[in-house]
């Protein structure tokens, strides 16, 4: 900083307590397509207090995307995800981790492309899926019924064999 451009009595204190509040109105990487979400649009940060400064860091991961829809032209664009980090920095505190104050935005471009295809399924495909679901329900209830029958049969068999033994014992005692 040149002293002529910065007219304050103690410019060191001014630099140490700089205000990095910000608002991101719009951030995009290419044309719009249906379903695209701009995560940072309208993001506002205003945590500044007079004696401290801030460290704002955004790690933006940009992903090339191709959007295809039947009957429309292909759209080549980019979508992004964000990891956000904010820290209040007291530059006079000697025991605090050394963090540079300011607004930082790091970009990372992925080496692969995502293809989003929007299409409609036919009525026959929908009916086939419904029949598959109903068939699965019938198969599952059949397995439950079979399990319940086998469990009931094994429990009743154990009771009958025990009761037969008692009947035979009482008959032998009478003789």
XYZ file of C-alpha atoms in Angstrom:
175
model
C 0.000 0.000 0.000
C 1.295 3.391 -0.858
C 0.873 5.980 1.843
C -0.365 8.574 -0.694
C -3.288 6.352 -1.714
C -4.193 5.363 1.826
C -4.696 8.415 4.021
C -5.070 7.243 7.602
C -3.036 7.897 10.723
C -2.170 4.233 11.331
C -2.547 2.230 8.123
C -1.380 -1.022 9.793
C -4.477 -1.083 12.017
C -6.667 -0.329 9.002
C -5.238 -3.246 7.060
C -5.553 -5.595 10.039
C -9.266 -4.845 10.435
C -10.331 -4.683 6.766
C -13.933 -5.503 5.985
C -14.328 -8.419 3.542
C -18.142 -8.611 3.647
C -19.502 -9.542 0.243
C -22.517 -10.635 -1.764
C -22.385 -12.931 -4.785
C -25.164 -11.871 -7.125
C -24.592 -14.447 -9.844
C -22.021 -17.097 -10.684
C -22.411 -19.385 -13.686
C -20.199 -21.256 -16.118
C -22.122 -21.446 -19.374
C -25.705 -21.430 -20.588
C -28.664 -22.472 -18.445
C -30.422 -25.830 -18.722
C -33.377 -27.320 -16.783
C -32.443 -28.562 -13.311
C -29.259 -26.477 -13.042
C -28.826 -25.013 -9.549
C -26.505 -22.057 -8.959
C -25.435 -22.656 -5.375
C -23.749 -19.299 -4.759
C -26.321 -16.991 -6.337
C -27.566 -14.520 -3.735
C -25.011 -15.634 -1.104
C -24.347 -12.812 1.361
C -21.680 -12.687 4.072
C -21.569 -9.828 6.561
C -19.915 -10.944 9.789
C -17.454 -8.052 10.109
C -16.722 -6.524 13.495
C -14.464 -3.493 13.826
C -11.432 -5.014 15.534
C -11.166 -8.227 13.512
C -10.876 -9.227 9.901
C -12.171 -12.277 8.041
C -10.950 -15.096 5.885
C -13.515 -16.282 3.312
C -12.615 -19.225 1.125
C -14.728 -20.880 -1.555
C -13.507 -24.078 -3.223
C -15.498 -24.302 -6.444
C -15.525 -27.628 -8.309
C -16.620 -27.046 -11.912
C -18.079 -30.033 -13.769
C -18.573 -29.995 -17.557
C -22.150 -31.029 -18.313
C -24.000 -31.951 -21.476
C -27.811 -31.750 -21.351
C -29.855 -33.770 -23.837
C -33.629 -33.677 -24.273
C -35.662 -35.215 -27.072
C -36.753 -32.608 -29.598
C -34.315 -29.897 -28.394
C -30.754 -28.912 -29.231
C -27.942 -30.258 -27.084
C -26.722 -27.819 -24.395
C -23.040 -27.885 -23.379
C -22.546 -26.084 -20.087
C -21.000 -26.465 -16.631
C -22.417 -27.007 -13.166
C -20.520 -26.553 -9.933
C -20.386 -27.537 -6.286
C -18.916 -25.422 -3.491
C -17.129 -26.043 -0.217
C -17.213 -22.939 1.922
C -14.886 -21.928 4.755
C -15.188 -18.798 6.924
C -12.974 -17.734 9.804
C -12.798 -14.597 11.934
C -9.154 -13.530 12.208
C -7.758 -11.594 15.132
C -4.381 -10.523 13.788
C -3.214 -9.285 17.191
C -3.653 -12.742 18.760
C -0.267 -14.455 18.695
C -1.694 -17.867 19.588
C -4.129 -18.074 16.674
C -3.318 -20.137 13.579
C -1.743 -18.051 10.840
C -4.517 -17.367 8.330
C -4.335 -14.751 5.607
C -7.278 -12.360 5.647
C -9.231 -11.831 2.468
C -11.610 -13.339 -0.022
C -10.306 -16.472 -1.754
C -11.972 -18.434 -4.533
C -10.226 -21.595 -5.755
C -11.420 -23.306 -8.936
C -11.032 -26.986 -9.710
C -12.118 -28.254 -13.131
C -12.986 -31.953 -13.193
C -11.533 -34.086 -16.000
C -14.799 -35.894 -16.766
C -18.126 -34.825 -18.233
C -21.600 -35.488 -16.884
C -24.338 -36.215 -19.401
C -27.900 -35.465 -18.289
C -30.562 -37.028 -20.514
C -34.204 -36.127 -20.109
C -36.594 -38.561 -21.758
C -40.068 -39.968 -21.281
C -40.879 -43.636 -20.856
C -43.565 -45.216 -22.990
C -46.897 -46.366 -21.557
C -45.901 -50.023 -22.118
C -42.747 -49.501 -20.087
C -44.784 -48.004 -17.252
C -47.252 -50.934 -17.305
C -44.367 -53.427 -17.317
C -42.859 -51.755 -14.235
C -46.249 -51.868 -12.463
C -46.628 -55.583 -13.233
C -43.082 -56.240 -11.973
C -43.873 -54.466 -8.703
C -47.114 -56.435 -8.253
C -45.305 -59.692 -9.043
C -42.671 -58.877 -6.433
C -45.366 -58.193 -3.841
C -47.084 -61.523 -4.581
C -43.777 -63.417 -4.455
C -42.827 -61.838 -1.130
C -46.212 -62.512 0.483
C -46.012 -66.111 -0.818
C -42.635 -66.551 0.885
C -44.030 -65.094 4.130
C -47.031 -67.424 3.945
C -44.769 -70.433 3.332
C -42.543 -69.455 6.275
C -45.543 -68.978 8.577
C -47.006 -72.373 7.492
C -43.670 -74.170 8.124
C -43.290 -72.485 11.517
C -46.855 -73.359 12.516
C -46.406 -76.961 11.343
C -43.176 -77.407 13.327
C -44.731 -75.958 16.485
C -47.852 -78.130 16.203
C -45.806 -81.279 15.505
C -43.830 -80.752 18.724
C -47.022 -80.405 20.774
C -48.657 -83.483 19.307
C -45.672 -85.771 19.922
C -45.520 -84.641 23.527
C -49.220 -85.227 24.063
C -49.073 -88.715 22.497
C -46.378 -89.692 24.912
C -48.579 -88.639 27.820
C -51.520 -90.644 26.519
C -49.391 -93.764 26.115
C -48.028 -93.364 29.660
C -51.461 -93.091 31.175
C -52.648 -96.157 29.286
C -49.708 -98.203 30.467
C -50.340 -97.140 34.057
C -53.967 -98.332 33.890
C -52.970 -101.777 32.720
